[in-house]
Amino acid sequence: HTREKNHILTHTHKGDALTPLRVTFVGDLKNGRTVHSLAKVLARYNTVLQYVSPKILELTREFQDEVAAIYKANGFDPSGRQTIVSDLKHALTKSDVVYMTRVQRERFEKQEDYEAVKDEYILTSSLLDTYAPPHCKVLHPLPRVNEITVCVDSNPRQAYMQQAQNGLYVRMALLLLCCGRSDALI
């Protein structure tokens, strides 16, 4: 998946290799394809994953078990590597990367069910400045709706614009490889 390659390129951990990268997923985790594939990729590395979502949009136990099996298969003890957290402020204090996703209206049969949860977790610059470590980066697969306020665009922790640009380059390189033009990559 090109999207996962892009996410990894954007949030390459530059810290101590012995310290786990702490990634917090926020939003519609039950239905989000990017969350599912990225969590599986990250479980191959020294990471700790936090899941923050409305109760009805939590990751399934089966999915968490699948991620635990990937940790184990890659030599990591899966204990304590995945945590469901309801308090975004608390989760931010323990995050190197915050991966925001939108609550997807199209996943709900009833408009009132969507309305009940769509604004449960909204990331603002004030929340980041108050609770997130200075090195924390915010990613998002885009497009966003209202889960990240526009003021975050100018926050130094914002990395989704670079993420989008990296996505363009990753896809261009893959197209060149598919067309037999790997010489053009240099």
PDB file of N, CA, C and O in Angstrom, residues 4 39 48 63 69 72 79 89 95 98 112 153 162:
ATOM      1  N   GLU A   4       0.663   3.499   3.288  1.00  0.00           N
ATOM      2  CA  GLU A   4       1.433   3.087   4.461  1.00  0.00           C
ATOM      3  C   GLU A   4       2.914   3.432   4.292  1.00  0.00           C
ATOM      4  O   GLU A   4       3.572   3.850   5.233  1.00  0.00           O
ATOM      5  N   ALA A  39      -1.316   0.218  11.653  1.00  0.00           N
ATOM      6  CA  ALA A  39      -1.087  -0.467  12.934  1.00  0.00           C
ATOM      7  C   ALA A  39      -0.365  -1.794  12.712  1.00  0.00           C
ATOM      8  O   ALA A  39       0.550  -2.156  13.459  1.00  0.00           O
ATOM      9  N   VAL A  48       4.564   1.490  20.568  1.00  0.00           N
ATOM     10  CA  VAL A  48       3.456   1.352  21.509  1.00  0.00           C
ATOM     11  C   VAL A  48       2.301   2.113  20.883  1.00  0.00           C
ATOM     12  O   VAL A  48       2.462   3.256  20.462  1.00  0.00           O
ATOM     13  N   PHE A  63      -9.085  -7.563  15.926  1.00  0.00           N
ATOM     14  CA  PHE A  63      -8.027  -6.805  15.269  1.00  0.00           C
ATOM     15  C   PHE A  63      -6.851  -6.594  16.218  1.00  0.00           C
ATOM     16  O   PHE A  63      -5.697  -6.757  15.827  1.00  0.00           O
ATOM     17  N   ALA A  69      -0.306 -10.504  17.578  1.00  0.00           N
ATOM     18  CA  ALA A  69       0.387 -11.628  16.929  1.00  0.00           C
ATOM     19  C   ALA A  69       1.527 -11.127  16.045  1.00  0.00           C
ATOM     20  O   ALA A  69       2.585 -11.770  15.966  1.00  0.00           O
ATOM     21  N   LYS A  72       4.436 -10.226  18.316  1.00  0.00           N
ATOM     22  CA  LYS A  72       5.084 -11.456  18.780  1.00  0.00           C
ATOM     23  C   LYS A  72       5.926 -12.088  17.672  1.00  0.00           C
ATOM     24  O   LYS A  72       7.055 -12.515  17.908  1.00  0.00           O
ATOM     25  N   SER A  79       2.613  -7.515  25.312  1.00  0.00           N
ATOM     26  CA  SER A  79       1.987  -6.996  26.538  1.00  0.00           C
ATOM     27  C   SER A  79       2.183  -5.490  26.659  1.00  0.00           C
ATOM     28  O   SER A  79       3.295  -4.990  26.549  1.00  0.00           O
ATOM     29  N   LYS A  89      -6.562  14.145  26.053  1.00  0.00           N
ATOM     30  CA  LYS A  89      -5.522  14.935  26.716  1.00  0.00           C
ATOM     31  C   LYS A  89      -4.465  14.016  27.326  1.00  0.00           C
ATOM     32  O   LYS A  89      -3.269  14.248  27.170  1.00  0.00           O
ATOM     33  N   SER A  95       2.517  10.704  23.554  1.00  0.00           N
ATOM     34  CA  SER A  95       2.507  10.516  22.097  1.00  0.00           C
ATOM     35  C   SER A  95       3.724  11.136  21.429  1.00  0.00           C
ATOM     36  O   SER A  95       4.054  12.295  21.679  1.00  0.00           O
ATOM     37  N   VAL A  98       0.692  11.562  16.590  1.00  0.00           N
ATOM     38  CA  VAL A  98      -0.766  11.494  16.698  1.00  0.00           C
ATOM     39  C   VAL A  98      -1.292  11.338  15.278  1.00  0.00           C
ATOM     40  O   VAL A  98      -1.040  12.182  14.421  1.00  0.00           O
ATOM     41  N   GLU A 112     -28.394  10.693  13.216  1.00  0.00           N
ATOM     42  CA  GLU A 112     -28.270  11.033  14.634  1.00  0.00           C
ATOM     43  C   GLU A 112     -27.137  10.262  15.313  1.00  0.00           C
ATOM     44  O   GLU A 112     -26.505  10.767  16.247  1.00  0.00           O
ATOM     45  N   ASP A 153      -2.817  23.870  11.479  1.00  0.00           N
ATOM     46  CA  ASP A 153      -2.003  23.955  10.256  1.00  0.00           C
ATOM     47  C   ASP A 153      -0.715  24.748  10.469  1.00  0.00           C
ATOM     48  O   ASP A 153       0.291  24.474   9.823  1.00  0.00           O
ATOM     49  N   GLN A 162       3.384  17.796   4.943  1.00  0.00           N
ATOM     50  CA  GLN A 162       4.572  17.071   4.467  1.00  0.00           C
ATOM     51  C   GLN A 162       4.196  15.636   4.105  1.00  0.00           C
ATOM     52  O   GLN A 162       4.683  15.087   3.122  1.00  0.00           O
TER      53      GLN A 162
END
